[in-house]
PDB file of C-alpha atoms in Angstrom:
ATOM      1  CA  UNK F  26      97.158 113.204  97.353  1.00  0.00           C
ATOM      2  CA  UNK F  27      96.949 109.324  96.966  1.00  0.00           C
ATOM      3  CA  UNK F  28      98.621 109.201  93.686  1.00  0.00           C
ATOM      4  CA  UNK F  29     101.664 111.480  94.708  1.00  0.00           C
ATOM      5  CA  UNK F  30     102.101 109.390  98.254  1.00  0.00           C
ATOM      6  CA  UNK F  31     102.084 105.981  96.384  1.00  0.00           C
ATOM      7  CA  UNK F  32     104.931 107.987  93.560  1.00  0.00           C
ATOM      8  CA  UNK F  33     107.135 109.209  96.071  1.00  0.00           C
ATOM      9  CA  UNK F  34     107.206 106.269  98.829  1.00  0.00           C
ATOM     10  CA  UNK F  35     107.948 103.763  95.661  1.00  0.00           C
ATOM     11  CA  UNK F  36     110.217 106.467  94.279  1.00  0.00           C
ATOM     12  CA  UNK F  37     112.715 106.362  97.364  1.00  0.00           C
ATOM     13  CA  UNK F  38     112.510 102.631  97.944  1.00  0.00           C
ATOM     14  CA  UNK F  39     113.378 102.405  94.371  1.00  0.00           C
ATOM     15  CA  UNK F  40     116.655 104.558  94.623  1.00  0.00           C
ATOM     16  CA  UNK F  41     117.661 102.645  97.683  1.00  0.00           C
ATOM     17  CA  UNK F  42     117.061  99.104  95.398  1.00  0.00           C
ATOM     18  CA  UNK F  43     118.955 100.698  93.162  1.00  0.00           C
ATOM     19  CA  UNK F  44     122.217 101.770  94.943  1.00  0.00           C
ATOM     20  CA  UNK F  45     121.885  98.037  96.193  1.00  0.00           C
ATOM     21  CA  UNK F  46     121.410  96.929  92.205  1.00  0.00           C
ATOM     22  CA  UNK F  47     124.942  99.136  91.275  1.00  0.00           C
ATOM     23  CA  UNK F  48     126.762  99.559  94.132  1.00  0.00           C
ATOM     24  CA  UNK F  49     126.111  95.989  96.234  1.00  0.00           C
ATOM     25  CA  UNK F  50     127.845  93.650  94.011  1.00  0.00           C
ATOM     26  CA  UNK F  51     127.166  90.458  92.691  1.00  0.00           C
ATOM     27  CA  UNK F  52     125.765  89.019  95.947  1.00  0.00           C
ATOM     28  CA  UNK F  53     122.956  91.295  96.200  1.00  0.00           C
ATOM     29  CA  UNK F  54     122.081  91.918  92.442  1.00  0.00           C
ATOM     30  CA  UNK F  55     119.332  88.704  91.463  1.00  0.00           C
ATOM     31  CA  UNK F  56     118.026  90.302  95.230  1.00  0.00           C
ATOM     32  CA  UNK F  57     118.063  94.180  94.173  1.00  0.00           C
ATOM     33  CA  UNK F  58     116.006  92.898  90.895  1.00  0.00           C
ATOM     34  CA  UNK F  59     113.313  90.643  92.676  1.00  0.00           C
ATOM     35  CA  UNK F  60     112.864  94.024  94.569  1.00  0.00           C
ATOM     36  CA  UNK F  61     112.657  96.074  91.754  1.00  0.00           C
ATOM     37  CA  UNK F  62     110.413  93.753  90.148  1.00  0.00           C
ATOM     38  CA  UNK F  63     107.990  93.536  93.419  1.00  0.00           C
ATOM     39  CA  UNK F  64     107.886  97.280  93.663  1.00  0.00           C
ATOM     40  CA  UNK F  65     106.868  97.781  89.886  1.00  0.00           C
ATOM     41  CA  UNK F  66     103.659  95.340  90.097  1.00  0.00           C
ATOM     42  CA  UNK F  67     103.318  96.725  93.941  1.00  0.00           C
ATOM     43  CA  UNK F  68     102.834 100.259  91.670  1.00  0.00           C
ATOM     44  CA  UNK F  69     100.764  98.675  88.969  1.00  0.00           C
ATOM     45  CA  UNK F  70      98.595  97.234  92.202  1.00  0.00           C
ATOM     46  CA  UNK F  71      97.991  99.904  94.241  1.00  0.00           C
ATOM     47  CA  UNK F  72      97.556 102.319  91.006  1.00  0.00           C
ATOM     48  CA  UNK F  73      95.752 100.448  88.722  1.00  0.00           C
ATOM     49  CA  UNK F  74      93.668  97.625  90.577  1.00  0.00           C
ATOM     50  CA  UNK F  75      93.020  98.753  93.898  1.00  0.00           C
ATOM     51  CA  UNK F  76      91.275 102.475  93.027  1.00  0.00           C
ATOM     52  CA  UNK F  77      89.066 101.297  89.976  1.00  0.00           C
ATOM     53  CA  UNK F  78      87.695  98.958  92.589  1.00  0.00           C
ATOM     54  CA  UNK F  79      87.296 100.936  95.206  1.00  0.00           C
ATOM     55  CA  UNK F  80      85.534 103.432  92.705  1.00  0.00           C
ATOM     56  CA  UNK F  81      83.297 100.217  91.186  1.00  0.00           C
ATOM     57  CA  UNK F  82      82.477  99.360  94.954  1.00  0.00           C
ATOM     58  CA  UNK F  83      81.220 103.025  95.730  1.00  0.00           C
ATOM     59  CA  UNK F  84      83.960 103.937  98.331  1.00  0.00           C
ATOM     60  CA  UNK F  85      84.285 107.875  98.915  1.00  0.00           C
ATOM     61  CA  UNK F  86      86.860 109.548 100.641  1.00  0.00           C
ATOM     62  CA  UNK F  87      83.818 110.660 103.284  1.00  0.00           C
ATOM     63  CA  UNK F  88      83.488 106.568 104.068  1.00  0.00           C
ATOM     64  CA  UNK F  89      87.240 106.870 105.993  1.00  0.00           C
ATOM     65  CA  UNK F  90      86.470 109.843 107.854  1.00  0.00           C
ATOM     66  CA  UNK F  91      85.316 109.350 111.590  1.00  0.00           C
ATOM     67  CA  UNK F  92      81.655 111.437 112.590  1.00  0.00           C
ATOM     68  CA  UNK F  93      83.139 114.223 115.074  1.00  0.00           C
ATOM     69  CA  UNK F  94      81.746 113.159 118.269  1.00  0.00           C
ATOM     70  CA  UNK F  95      79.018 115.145 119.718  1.00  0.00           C
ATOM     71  CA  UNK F  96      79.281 116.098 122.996  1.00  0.00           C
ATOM     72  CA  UNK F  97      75.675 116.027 125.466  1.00  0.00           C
ATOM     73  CA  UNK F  98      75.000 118.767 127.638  1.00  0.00           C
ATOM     74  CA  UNK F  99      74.756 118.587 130.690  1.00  0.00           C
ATOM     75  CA  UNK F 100      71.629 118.512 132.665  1.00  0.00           C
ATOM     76  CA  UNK F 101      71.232 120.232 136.119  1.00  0.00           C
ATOM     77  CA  UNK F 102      68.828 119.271 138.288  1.00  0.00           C
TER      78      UNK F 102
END
């Protein structure tokens, strides 16, 4: 679920850096690339860095989850 979240939220920023990159001119085309370029190593990051080291560090899924809470019953007198 992780991998297709990170492909499709950089997917549609990337089309809307790219109608800027075609369709914005000259004024916004050294901008639309600096984006472009940010969201490729933002990909690489999250992708390639970030999980190996989460996997090296021993994180699970399981360590995100909050315990269900339990719930004391109650005592009468």
């Amino acid at each position: 679920r992780t991998m297709s979240r990170t492909i499709i939220t950089h997917g549609s920023t990337q089309m809307m850096v790219g109608a800027m990159l075609f369709m914005g001119g000259e004024t916004l085309h050294y901008f639309a690339m600096a984006l472009t370029i940010g969201i490729l190593f933002s990909i690489y990051s999250s992708v390639l860095v970030a999980s190996p080291i989460l996997m090296w560090l021993g994180v699970s899924r399981e360590d995100f989850i909050k315990p269900e809470k339990v719930e004391a019953e109650e005592v009468l007198p």
